[in-house]
Short mmCIF file of C-alpha atoms and ligand atoms in Angstrom, two decimals:
data_model
loop_
_atom_site.label_atom_id
_atom_site.label_comp_id
_atom_site.label_asym_id
_atom_site.label_seq_id
_atom_site.Cartn_x
_atom_site.Cartn_y
_atom_site.Cartn_z
CA UNK A 1 81.73 96.20 89.06
CA UNK A 2 81.92 97.02 92.76
CA UNK A 3 79.85 99.74 94.24
CA UNK A 4 82.08 101.29 96.88
CA UNK A 5 84.25 104.35 97.02
CA UNK A 6 87.89 103.42 97.02
CA UNK A 7 90.66 105.92 97.64
CA UNK A 8 93.33 104.89 95.13
CA UNK A 9 95.54 107.90 96.02
CA UNK A 10 98.36 106.03 97.71
CA UNK A 11 98.14 102.34 96.90
CA UNK A 12 100.46 100.07 98.88
CA UNK A 13 101.73 96.82 97.33
CA UNK A 14 103.49 94.65 99.91
CA UNK A 15 106.82 92.88 99.52
CA UNK A 16 107.94 90.42 102.19
CA UNK A 17 111.38 89.70 100.73
CA UNK A 18 114.31 90.52 103.05
CA UNK A 19 115.82 92.80 100.39
CA UNK A 20 112.86 95.18 100.77
CA UNK A 21 111.22 94.45 104.14
CA UNK A 22 114.53 93.85 105.93
CA UNK A 23 113.92 92.44 109.39
CA UNK A 24 110.78 94.51 110.01
CA UNK A 25 107.34 92.99 110.63
CA UNK A 26 105.10 93.29 107.57
CA UNK A 27 101.99 94.01 109.63
CA UNK A 28 103.76 96.79 111.56
CA UNK A 29 104.98 98.40 108.35
CA UNK A 30 101.52 98.17 106.77
CA UNK A 31 99.90 99.61 109.88
CA UNK A 32 102.28 102.58 109.83
CA UNK A 33 101.58 103.15 106.13
CA UNK A 34 97.84 103.04 106.82
CA UNK A 35 98.27 105.64 109.56
CA UNK A 36 100.06 107.76 106.97
CA UNK A 37 97.02 107.68 104.67
CA UNK A 38 97.35 104.66 102.37
CA UNK A 39 93.88 104.11 100.86
CA UNK A 40 94.19 100.55 99.52
CA UNK A 41 96.54 97.62 100.19
CA UNK A 42 97.54 94.75 97.91
CA UNK A 43 99.16 91.75 99.57
CA UNK A 44 101.72 90.38 97.13
CA UNK A 45 103.76 87.26 97.83
CA UNK A 46 104.45 85.05 94.86
CA UNK A 47 106.45 82.38 96.70
CA UNK A 48 105.06 81.39 100.09
CA UNK A 49 102.76 78.42 100.73
CA UNK A 50 98.97 78.75 100.52
CA UNK A 51 98.69 78.35 104.32
CA UNK A 52 101.26 81.07 105.01
CA UNK A 53 99.62 83.38 102.49
CA UNK A 54 96.22 82.89 104.14
CA UNK A 55 97.68 83.54 107.61
CA UNK A 56 99.41 86.76 106.52
CA UNK A 57 96.44 87.97 104.49
CA UNK A 58 94.16 87.40 107.52
CA UNK A 59 96.45 89.48 109.73
CA UNK A 60 96.54 92.24 107.14
CA UNK A 61 92.77 92.12 106.72
CA UNK A 62 92.24 92.74 110.46
CA UNK A 63 94.38 95.86 110.09
CA UNK A 64 92.87 97.18 106.86
CA UNK A 65 89.34 96.72 108.20
CA UNK A 66 90.28 98.88 111.19
CA UNK A 67 91.22 101.66 108.76
CA UNK A 68 88.21 100.94 106.51
CA UNK A 69 90.58 100.33 103.61
CA UNK A 70 90.19 97.49 101.07
CA UNK A 71 92.67 94.60 101.01
CA UNK A 72 93.36 92.88 97.70
CA UNK A 73 95.50 89.80 97.07
CA UNK A 74 97.89 89.67 94.14
CA UNK A 75 97.15 86.84 91.71
CA UNK A 76 96.17 84.19 94.32
CA UNK A 77 92.40 84.26 93.95
CA UNK A 78 91.91 81.24 96.21
CA UNK A 79 93.67 83.09 99.06
CA UNK A 80 91.34 86.08 98.63
CA UNK A 81 88.32 83.75 98.70
CA UNK A 82 89.48 82.01 101.87
CA UNK A 83 90.25 85.27 103.67
CA UNK A 84 87.10 87.04 102.46
CA UNK A 85 89.00 90.21 101.63
CA UNK A 86 87.80 92.84 99.17
CA UNK A 87 89.33 91.49 95.94
CA UNK A 88 92.34 90.62 93.85
CA UNK A 89 94.83 92.17 91.49
CA UNK A 90 95.78 90.14 88.43
CA UNK A 91 98.59 90.50 85.92
CA UNK A 92 98.52 89.63 82.22
CA UNK A 93 100.10 86.22 82.93
CA UNK A 94 97.81 85.34 85.88
CA UNK A 95 94.32 83.81 85.92
CA UNK A 96 92.02 85.31 83.28
CA UNK A 97 89.78 88.19 84.31
CA UNK A 98 86.60 86.26 83.51
CA UNK A 99 87.67 83.25 85.57
CA UNK A 100 88.53 85.50 88.53
CA UNK A 101 85.18 87.29 88.25
CA UNK A 102 83.31 83.97 88.14
CA UNK A 103 85.02 82.82 91.33
CA UNK A 104 84.78 86.11 93.22
CA UNK A 105 81.36 87.37 92.12
CA UNK A 106 80.35 90.87 91.15
CA UNK A 107 80.89 92.55 94.51
CA UNK A 108 84.66 92.10 94.75
CA UNK A 109 87.27 94.45 93.35
CA UNK A 110 89.36 93.10 90.48
CA UNK A 111 92.27 95.19 89.27
CA UNK A 112 94.42 94.41 86.25
CA UNK A 113 98.01 95.30 85.35
CA UNK A 114 98.31 96.79 81.86
CA UNK A 115 101.35 98.03 79.97
CA UNK A 116 99.92 99.06 76.61
CA UNK A 117 96.78 100.56 75.12
CA UNK A 118 95.38 97.23 73.87
CA UNK A 119 95.70 95.56 77.29
CA UNK A 120 94.12 98.58 78.96
CA UNK A 121 91.10 98.69 76.67
CA UNK A 122 90.65 94.90 76.84
CA UNK A 123 90.72 94.97 80.67
CA UNK A 124 88.12 97.76 80.75
CA UNK A 125 85.88 95.93 78.31
CA UNK A 126 86.10 92.82 80.50
CA UNK A 127 84.94 94.92 83.48
CA UNK A 128 88.10 95.69 85.46
CA UNK A 129 87.40 97.84 88.52
CA UNK A 130 90.69 99.69 88.13
CA UNK A 131 93.93 99.45 86.17
CA UNK A 132 97.52 99.35 87.42
CA UNK A 133 99.50 100.97 84.60
CA UNK A 134 103.18 100.17 84.36
CA UNK A 135 105.95 99.45 84.69
CA UNK A 136 106.83 103.16 84.83
CA UNK A 137 110.48 102.83 85.90
CA UNK A 138 112.73 99.76 86.29
CA UNK A 139 112.87 98.56 89.89
CA UNK A 140 114.76 96.14 92.09
CA UNK A 141 111.50 94.37 92.99
CA UNK A 142 110.26 93.81 89.45
CA UNK A 143 113.11 92.94 87.13
CA UNK A 144 110.95 90.62 84.99
CA UNK A 145 109.25 93.59 83.38
CA UNK A 146 108.05 93.08 79.84
CA UNK A 147 108.33 96.73 79.19
CA UNK A 148 109.34 99.87 80.95
CA UNK A 149 106.87 102.40 79.61
CA UNK A 150 107.97 105.57 81.40
CA UNK A 151 105.65 108.48 82.25
CA UNK A 152 104.97 109.10 78.56
CA UNK A 153 103.72 105.51 78.15
CA UNK A 154 101.34 106.11 81.04
CA UNK A 155 100.01 109.25 79.31
CA UNK A 156 99.47 107.35 76.07
CA UNK A 157 97.40 104.71 77.87
CA UNK A 158 95.36 107.34 79.73
CA UNK A 159 94.66 109.10 76.46
CA UNK A 160 93.58 105.81 74.82
CA UNK A 161 91.24 105.06 77.73
CA UNK A 162 89.59 108.45 77.38
CA UNK A 163 89.28 108.10 73.61
CA UNK A 164 87.73 104.63 73.89
CA UNK A 165 85.09 105.74 76.39
CA UNK A 166 86.75 104.22 79.47
CA UNK A 167 87.69 107.53 81.09
CA UNK A 168 85.77 106.67 84.25
CA UNK A 169 87.80 103.56 85.11
CA UNK A 170 90.17 104.42 87.97
CA UNK A 171 93.89 104.13 87.27
CA UNK A 172 97.08 104.02 89.29
CA UNK A 173 100.57 103.75 87.91
CA UNK A 174 103.20 101.43 89.30
CA UNK A 175 106.91 100.77 89.03
CA UNK A 176 109.69 102.63 90.78
CA UNK A 177 107.49 105.46 92.06
CA UNK A 178 108.85 107.18 95.15
CA UNK A 179 108.79 110.53 96.88
CA UNK A 180 111.48 111.95 94.59
CA UNK A 181 109.71 111.23 91.29
CA UNK A 182 105.99 111.21 92.30
CA UNK A 183 105.37 114.88 91.53
CA UNK A 184 106.93 114.70 88.08
CA UNK A 185 105.05 111.48 87.20
CA UNK A 186 101.76 113.14 88.18
CA UNK A 187 102.68 116.41 86.42
CA UNK A 188 103.32 114.44 83.25
CA UNK A 189 99.90 112.84 83.42
CA UNK A 190 98.35 116.30 83.86
CA UNK A 191 98.85 116.96 80.17
CA UNK A 192 96.55 114.07 79.31
CA UNK A 193 92.77 114.44 79.37
CA UNK A 194 92.36 111.61 81.87
CA UNK A 195 94.24 111.87 85.16
CA UNK A 196 95.70 109.14 87.32
CA UNK A 197 93.74 108.41 90.49
CA UNK A 198 96.82 107.47 92.42
CA UNK A 199 100.27 105.97 92.71
CA UNK A 200 101.04 102.36 93.60
CA UNK A 201 104.26 101.90 95.52
CA UNK A 202 106.25 99.06 97.03
CA UNK A 203 109.74 99.94 98.32
CA UNK A 204 108.91 103.63 98.77
CA UNK A 205 106.81 102.56 101.78
CA UNK A 206 107.86 99.01 102.69
CA UNK A 207 111.57 99.90 102.81
CA UNK A 208 111.08 103.42 104.19
CA UNK A 209 112.70 104.21 107.56
CA UNK A 210 109.40 105.83 108.58
CA UNK A 211 106.55 104.37 106.46
CA UNK A 212 103.90 106.64 108.00
CA UNK A 213 105.87 109.79 107.17
CA UNK A 214 106.67 108.49 103.67
CA UNK A 215 102.96 107.73 103.07
CA UNK A 216 101.97 111.21 104.28
CA UNK A 217 104.47 112.81 101.91
CA UNK A 218 103.23 110.76 98.95
CA UNK A 219 99.62 111.51 99.80
CA UNK A 220 100.38 115.24 99.93
CA UNK A 221 101.89 115.04 96.45
CA UNK A 222 98.94 113.06 95.07
CA UNK A 223 96.32 115.38 96.57
CA UNK A 224 98.15 118.51 95.40
CA UNK A 225 98.31 117.12 91.87
CA UNK A 226 94.52 116.61 91.86
CA UNK A 227 93.68 120.26 92.52
CA UNK A 228 93.83 121.48 88.88
CA UNK A 229 91.28 118.81 87.96
CA UNK A 230 88.87 120.33 90.50
CA UNK A 231 89.46 123.87 89.20
CA UNK A 232 89.00 122.66 85.60
CA UNK A 233 85.82 120.74 86.47
CA UNK A 234 84.28 123.83 88.06
CA UNK A 235 85.30 125.95 85.07
CA UNK A 236 83.95 123.36 82.66
CA UNK A 237 80.62 122.64 84.36
CA UNK A 238 79.68 125.99 85.97
CA UNK A 239 78.14 124.39 89.08
CA UNK A 240 75.22 126.10 90.74
CA UNK A 241 75.94 127.29 94.27
CA UNK A 242 72.82 128.03 96.29
CA UNK A 243 73.65 130.39 99.12
CA UNK A 244 71.48 130.91 102.17
CA UNK A 245 73.94 133.33 103.62
CA UNK A 246 74.29 136.45 105.72
CA UNK A 247 73.39 140.01 104.76
CA UNK A 248 77.01 141.17 104.82
CA UNK A 249 78.60 138.97 102.17
CA UNK A 250 75.87 138.37 99.56
CA UNK A 251 77.48 140.45 96.82
CA UNK A 252 81.11 139.58 97.59
CA UNK A 253 80.39 135.82 97.78
CA UNK A 254 78.46 135.93 94.48
CA UNK A 255 81.36 137.71 92.75
CA UNK A 256 83.88 135.23 94.15
CA UNK A 257 81.70 132.37 92.88
CA UNK A 258 81.65 133.89 89.40
CA UNK A 259 85.41 134.44 89.46
CA UNK A 260 86.08 130.74 90.11
CA UNK A 261 83.66 129.76 87.35
CA UNK A 262 80.58 128.83 89.37
CA UNK A 263 77.03 130.13 89.05
CA UNK A 264 75.76 131.68 92.31
CA UNK A 265 72.17 132.09 93.42
CA UNK A 266 71.46 133.82 96.72
CA UNK A 267 68.09 132.39 97.79
CA UNK A 268 66.87 132.37 101.38
CA UNK A 269 63.36 130.99 100.81
CA UNK A 270 63.51 127.22 101.45
CA UNK A 271 60.56 126.44 99.16
CA UNK A 272 63.02 126.92 96.30
CA UNK A 273 65.47 124.34 97.62
CA UNK A 274 64.01 121.16 96.02
CA UNK A 275 64.05 122.78 92.58
CA UNK A 276 67.59 124.09 92.98
CA UNK A 277 68.81 120.73 94.32
CA UNK A 278 67.23 119.06 91.26
CA UNK A 279 69.22 121.43 89.07
CA UNK A 280 72.36 119.96 90.64
CA UNK A 281 73.14 122.80 93.03
CA UNK A 282 75.19 122.59 96.21
CA UNK A 283 73.85 124.49 99.22
CA UNK A 284 75.64 126.82 101.66
CA UNK A 285 74.01 127.33 105.04
CA UNK A 286 75.75 130.34 106.59
CA UNK A 287 74.26 131.49 109.88
CA UNK A 288 76.07 134.86 109.96
CA UNK A 289 72.89 136.90 110.38
CA UNK A 290 70.62 134.25 111.86
CA UNK A 291 66.92 134.91 112.57
CA UNK A 292 64.16 132.52 113.73
CA UNK A 293 62.69 132.58 110.23
CA UNK A 294 66.14 131.99 108.71
CA UNK A 295 66.71 128.98 110.95
CA UNK A 296 63.40 127.39 109.87
CA UNK A 297 64.35 127.92 106.23
CA UNK A 298 67.83 126.42 106.77
CA UNK A 299 66.34 123.25 108.25
CA UNK A 300 63.80 122.86 105.46
CA UNK A 301 66.43 123.43 102.74
CA UNK A 302 68.90 121.07 104.42
CA UNK A 303 66.30 118.28 104.33
CA UNK A 304 65.56 118.97 100.65
CA UNK A 305 69.25 118.74 99.74
CA UNK A 306 69.76 115.61 101.85
CA UNK A 307 66.74 114.01 100.15
CA UNK A 308 68.14 114.90 96.72
CA UNK A 309 71.61 113.58 97.63
CA UNK A 310 73.19 116.96 96.89
CA UNK A 311 75.97 118.39 99.11
CA UNK A 312 75.49 120.98 101.84
CA UNK A 313 78.23 123.18 103.33
CA UNK A 314 77.61 124.43 106.88
CA UNK A 315 79.31 127.68 107.89
CA UNK A 316 78.42 128.31 111.55
CA UNK A 317 79.45 131.99 111.54
CA UNK A 318 79.87 133.47 115.00
CA UNK A 319 78.83 130.10 116.48
CA UNK A 320 80.30 130.80 119.91
CA UNK A 321 79.26 134.46 120.19
CA UNK A 322 75.75 134.26 121.66
CA UNK A 323 73.37 131.79 123.29
CA UNK A 324 71.10 132.02 120.25
CA UNK A 325 73.92 130.97 117.92
CA UNK A 326 75.14 128.17 120.18
CA UNK A 327 71.64 126.73 120.23
CA UNK A 328 71.20 127.21 116.47
CA UNK A 329 74.40 125.25 115.87
CA UNK A 330 73.06 122.29 117.83
CA UNK A 331 69.70 122.47 116.05
CA UNK A 332 71.32 122.60 112.62
CA UNK A 333 73.77 119.79 113.38
CA UNK A 334 70.91 117.57 114.47
CA UNK A 335 68.72 118.44 111.46
CA UNK A 336 70.63 116.61 108.73
CA UNK A 337 73.92 115.73 107.12
CA UNK A 338 76.61 118.09 105.83
CA UNK A 339 79.25 117.28 103.21
CA UNK A 340 81.47 119.99 104.67
CA UNK A 341 81.54 121.94 107.92
CA UNK A 342 83.78 124.99 107.75
CA UNK A 343 84.64 127.67 110.24
CA UNK A 344 87.39 129.37 112.22
CA UNK A 345 88.76 127.91 115.46
CA UNK A 346 86.21 129.54 117.76
CA UNK A 347 83.31 128.42 115.58
CA UNK A 348 84.51 124.85 115.30
CA UNK A 349 85.24 124.59 119.02
CA UNK A 350 81.57 125.36 119.53
CA UNK A 351 80.55 122.81 116.87
CA UNK A 352 82.66 120.18 118.60
CA UNK A 353 81.84 121.02 122.19
CA UNK A 354 78.06 121.19 122.22
CA UNK A 355 76.10 123.60 124.41
CA UNK A 356 78.40 123.30 127.43
CA UNK A 357 81.51 124.43 125.56
CA UNK A 358 83.45 127.18 127.30
CA UNK A 359 84.44 128.90 124.06
CA UNK A 360 82.96 132.41 123.98
CA UNK A 361 83.59 134.13 120.66
CA UNK A 362 83.61 137.95 120.75
CA UNK A 363 81.97 138.27 117.32
CA UNK A 364 82.43 136.54 114.00
CA UNK A 365 86.24 136.49 114.17
CA UNK A 366 88.12 133.76 115.96
CA UNK A 367 89.30 134.44 119.50
CA UNK A 368 90.52 130.91 120.20
CA UNK A 369 94.23 130.31 120.59
CA UNK A 370 95.02 126.74 119.63
CA UNK A 371 98.23 125.13 118.44
CA UNK A 372 98.39 123.63 114.96
CA UNK A 373 98.21 120.10 116.41
CA UNK A 374 95.19 120.99 118.54
CA UNK A 375 93.50 122.43 115.45
CA UNK A 376 94.38 119.33 113.41
CA UNK A 377 92.84 117.11 116.07
CA UNK A 378 89.76 119.34 116.33
CA UNK A 379 89.20 119.14 112.55
CA UNK A 380 89.78 115.38 112.51
CA UNK A 381 87.45 114.75 115.48
CA UNK A 382 84.57 116.82 114.07
CA UNK A 383 84.99 115.07 110.70
CA UNK A 384 84.61 111.71 112.45
CA UNK A 385 81.77 112.92 114.66
CA UNK A 386 79.71 114.16 111.70
CA UNK A 387 81.03 111.91 108.87
CA UNK A 388 81.96 114.91 106.78
CA UNK A 389 84.94 116.95 105.66
CA UNK A 390 85.99 119.76 108.01
CA UNK A 391 87.73 122.94 106.91
CA UNK A 392 89.15 124.88 109.84
CA UNK A 393 90.34 128.29 108.61
CA UNK A 394 92.96 130.70 109.92
CA UNK A 395 96.53 131.71 109.02
CA UNK A 396 97.08 127.94 108.63
CA UNK A 397 94.04 126.05 107.35
CA UNK A 398 93.38 122.46 108.47
CA UNK A 399 91.27 120.08 106.39
CA UNK A 400 90.21 116.59 107.47
CA UNK A 401 87.86 113.81 106.43
CA UNK A 402 88.58 111.89 109.63
CA UNK A 403 91.20 109.70 107.95
CA UNK A 404 93.34 112.19 106.05
CA UNK A 405 94.27 115.50 107.67
CA UNK A 406 96.04 118.29 105.78
CA UNK A 407 97.45 121.69 106.56
CA UNK A 408 97.55 124.50 104.03
CA UNK A 409 99.94 127.36 104.66
CA UNK A 410 98.90 129.59 101.80
CA UNK A 411 97.14 132.91 102.27
CA UNK A 412 97.86 136.47 103.28
CA UNK A 413 97.03 138.47 106.38
CA UNK A 414 94.95 140.85 104.22
CA UNK A 415 92.40 138.01 103.93
CA UNK A 416 91.79 138.41 107.67
CA UNK A 417 91.28 142.19 107.28
CA UNK A 418 88.42 141.93 104.81
CA UNK A 419 84.99 140.81 105.95
CA UNK A 420 83.51 137.71 104.38
CA UNK A 421 86.60 135.98 103.04
CA UNK A 422 85.73 132.95 105.16
CA UNK A 423 82.12 133.09 103.97
CA UNK A 424 83.09 133.37 100.31
CA UNK A 425 85.52 130.49 100.82
CA UNK A 426 82.46 128.49 101.96
CA UNK A 427 80.71 129.47 98.73
CA UNK A 428 83.76 128.39 96.71
CA UNK A 429 83.91 125.10 98.60
CA UNK A 430 80.26 124.43 97.73
CA UNK A 431 80.99 124.97 94.03
CA UNK A 432 83.99 122.67 94.18
CA UNK A 433 82.24 119.92 96.16
CA UNK A 434 79.19 120.27 93.92
CA UNK A 435 81.29 119.76 90.79
CA UNK A 436 83.82 117.28 92.19
CA UNK A 437 81.73 115.01 94.41
CA UNK A 438 84.11 112.07 94.16
CA UNK A 439 86.38 113.43 96.89
CA UNK A 440 85.12 116.31 99.04
CA UNK A 441 88.51 116.54 100.79
CA UNK A 442 90.26 117.26 97.49
CA UNK A 443 87.52 119.76 96.59
CA UNK A 444 88.05 121.61 99.90
CA UNK A 445 91.80 121.51 99.40
CA UNK A 446 91.54 123.01 95.92
CA UNK A 447 89.26 125.82 97.16
CA UNK A 448 91.54 126.64 100.08
CA UNK A 449 94.79 126.64 98.10
CA UNK A 450 93.17 128.61 95.29
CA UNK A 451 92.12 131.26 97.83
CA UNK A 452 95.51 131.34 99.51
CA UNK A 453 97.54 131.55 96.32
CA UNK A 454 95.22 134.18 94.77
CA UNK A 455 95.61 136.26 97.95
CA UNK A 456 99.41 135.95 97.82
CA UNK A 457 99.44 137.03 94.19
CA UNK A 458 97.03 139.92 94.81
CA UNK A 459 98.94 141.23 97.83
CA UNK A 460 102.11 141.84 95.81
CA UNK A 461 100.39 143.70 92.98
CA UNK A 462 101.64 147.31 92.77
CA UNK A 463 98.19 148.86 93.09
CA UNK A 464 97.37 147.01 96.32
CA UNK A 465 97.91 149.31 99.30
CA UNK A 466 95.57 147.78 101.88
CA UNK A 467 92.28 145.86 102.35
CA UNK A 468 90.29 148.15 100.03
CA UNK A 469 92.52 147.75 96.99
CA UNK A 470 93.14 144.10 97.89
CA UNK A 471 89.54 142.95 97.28
CA UNK A 472 89.32 143.64 93.51
CA UNK A 473 92.87 142.36 92.99
CA UNK A 474 91.99 139.16 94.85
CA UNK A 475 88.91 138.56 92.68
CA UNK A 476 91.03 139.20 89.56
CA UNK A 477 93.64 136.67 90.71
CA UNK A 478 90.97 134.01 91.39
CA UNK A 479 89.72 134.59 87.87
CA UNK A 480 93.28 134.58 86.49
CA UNK A 481 94.13 131.23 88.09
CA UNK A 482 90.94 129.70 86.73
CA UNK A 483 91.71 130.95 83.23
CA UNK A 484 95.36 129.83 83.41
CA UNK A 485 94.37 126.37 84.65
CA UNK A 486 91.88 125.79 81.86
CA UNK A 487 94.56 126.91 79.39
CA UNK A 488 96.99 124.33 80.85
CA UNK A 489 99.21 126.80 82.75
CA UNK A 490 99.71 125.33 86.24
CA UNK A 491 102.40 127.68 87.53
CA UNK A 492 100.25 128.56 90.55
CA UNK A 493 100.51 124.96 91.69
CA UNK A 494 104.17 125.46 92.56
CA UNK A 495 103.06 128.02 95.19
CA UNK A 496 100.84 125.46 96.98
CA UNK A 497 101.94 124.75 100.55
CA UNK A 498 100.15 121.52 101.39
CA UNK A 499 101.23 118.96 103.98
CA UNK A 500 99.53 115.83 105.27
CA UNK A 501 99.77 115.90 109.06
CA UNK A 502 99.60 113.32 111.80
CA UNK A 503 96.47 114.37 113.71
CA UNK A 504 97.43 112.08 116.60
CA UNK A 505 100.64 113.99 117.27
CA UNK A 506 100.54 115.93 120.57
N1 LIG B 601 96.69 135.86 108.87
C1 LIG B 601 96.37 135.14 107.79
N2 LIG B 601 97.34 134.73 106.94
C2 LIG B 601 97.03 134.00 105.86
N3 LIG B 601 95.77 133.64 105.52
C3 LIG B 601 94.77 134.00 106.33
C4 LIG B 601 95.00 134.76 107.50
N4 LIG B 601 93.82 134.97 108.11
C5 LIG B 601 92.88 134.36 107.35
N5 LIG B 601 93.45 133.77 106.27
C6 LIG B 601 92.74 133.07 105.19
O1 LIG B 601 91.50 133.75 105.00
C7 LIG B 601 90.47 132.85 104.64
C8 LIG B 601 89.31 133.04 105.61
O2 LIG B 601 89.70 132.54 106.86
P1 LIG B 601 89.23 133.19 108.24
O3 LIG B 601 89.66 132.26 109.32
O4 LIG B 601 89.64 134.61 108.33
O5 LIG B 601 87.64 133.08 108.07
P2 LIG B 601 86.48 133.73 108.88
O6 LIG B 601 86.93 134.13 110.25
O7 LIG B 601 85.32 132.80 108.79
O8 LIG B 601 86.19 135.01 107.98
P3 LIG B 601 84.84 135.87 107.79
O9 LIG B 601 84.03 135.71 109.03
O10 LIG B 601 85.33 137.26 107.58
O11 LIG B 601 84.14 135.34 106.61
C9 LIG B 601 91.09 131.48 104.63
O12 LIG B 601 91.43 131.15 103.31
C10 LIG B 601 92.36 131.63 105.47
O13 LIG B 601 93.39 130.78 105.04
C1 LIG B 602 80.58 140.89 110.00
C2 LIG B 602 79.54 139.86 109.95
N1 LIG B 602 78.51 139.87 110.82
C3 LIG B 602 77.67 138.89 110.62
S1 LIG B 602 78.09 137.87 109.35
C4 LIG B 602 79.46 138.80 109.03
C5 LIG B 602 80.34 138.48 107.87
C6 LIG B 602 81.56 137.78 108.20
O1 LIG B 602 81.45 136.64 108.83
#
C-alpha cells in the first residue's frame, strides 16, 4: 500500500488512437489537462511496441512530475518498471495483482478495474491502492466491455465495499463519463454510504477542443459533489474547534460553530494547546485584537498544534492596518505551518507582500481593489509560498491550494454589513479541516459555500429587514442546511456557484 496522498478527483486515462486524439500531440493534450487540474494520469496504449510505449511514458512522466501528479501505466508492468513511474493500473484480464505487486514492490500504486462486488472485494483484499469501477456507460473507446453497470451498479459496489470493511479504499468510476453526465453520476453515488473519490475520463479530455477548460469544468463538478460529505462528517464527528480569537467575535463565532455541528472552545492561554490538540482539535489563530501577550500565546499554541500534526487556520485580521499588525503577520508566518490562511484582499496582500508591502488597510475591512484574476493569482501564490490552502474572502471568494484554484460566487451583501462573518468563517473552516483532513481545499470550499448559501437563504426570509435581523436567520439557515444534509436532502447544493479558474489568466 503506498503512502502518498493522491488526488483522484479528475483521473485522466490517455488514448492515442486517431479516432480520439485526432492529429493532436498526446503530450500537449495531457499538459493542458494537467493545467486544468487533473490529479492523476494513466498512460494507456494496448497496441504500440514496448520501445514506443517506454518513449511516450517517459515524455509523460517528465510532464506529470512537473505537476507533482502520479503517472500510472495501463497493464504493461514492464513499461512502468523501465520508466520508474508511480505505478500501474490492471484489468481483470491482465497480469495478476500479486504478480504486479511482486515486480513493483510495496511503494508503487496499483489500481484495479472492477465491475462487480466480488471483483471489488477481492481486489481490496489483495491490497489494491484504488479501484476503477465500471464500465458505467458504453463508449466508443471501450466496446469490449463485459458489462455496462450504470450508475446504480457503481452504487451497489460502493455499498458492498463499505459493508465489507473496505470503505477507505479510494474509488473512481470509469466509462463514458463527461461534463454532461458527471454531476448526475456523482449525485447517484451520494445516496450510498461510501462516496466516489473521483471520475476517470478518456474522450471527455483527450478529444476535447480545450482540454484544460474541460478538466476545470469536471474538477468543479467533482469538488462540488464532495461538499455534503464534509458537512456530514462535521455533523457526525462534532470536531473541536479551538479559537484564539478577537474580543469582538467570541460569542458569534462559537454560535456559528455550534450551528454547523462543531464544538467550539474559546481558549487564549497557550498552555492548554497541547491537551486540546491531543483531543483532536483544530486551532484558529485570529489576530483581530492582538496584544504582545496574545502574540506569545499564538506562537506557543501554533508550535503545539504543529507538533501534534493537527491543523491550524491563520486569520490575519486587519493585517495591513498598523505597523504592529504587519510585524505580527511576519512573526506568525515564520513561527510554524498553517493548513489554511484566510483573509480579505487587504489582509492577504500584506501576507503576500512582507513588511515592504504598500497595502495600507484602514481597519479590519478590505480596502484593496483587485480584479478577480489578480485575487486568484494572489491566493494561488500565497498557497504555493506557504504550502497551504488559501481562502481569500469578499463578494467573490477565491480558494487555492497552489494547484487548484476555485471561485465561489455565493453570499449576500448583508454578510459584509455584520462584524465577524469572516472570523466565524475561519472558525467554520477549522471545524471542516479538522474533520475532513484528507483534502483541506474541499473543506474550505464546503465552509465557504455553506456560508454563502445560508446567507442567501436568510436574506430572503420575510422577517429579515437588515443586518440585525439577518444574524439570527443566518445562524438558523446554517443549522438548517446541516440538518437537511444529514437527512439526505441536498437541495442547497443546487445553489452552489463554484468554478475552477485558471490562475495564470491575466
Ligand atoms: N458583498 C458581498 N456579497 C456576497 N458575499 C459577501 C459580500 N461581502 C462579504 N461576503 C461574504 O462574507 C464572508 C466574510 O467575508 P469578508 O471578506 O467580509 O470577511 P472579513 O472582511 O474578514 O470580515 P470580518 O472582518 O467582519 O470578520 C464570506 O463568506 C464572503 O463570501
Ligand atoms: C471590528 C473588529 N475589530 C477587531 S477584530 C474585529 C472583528 C472583525 O474582524
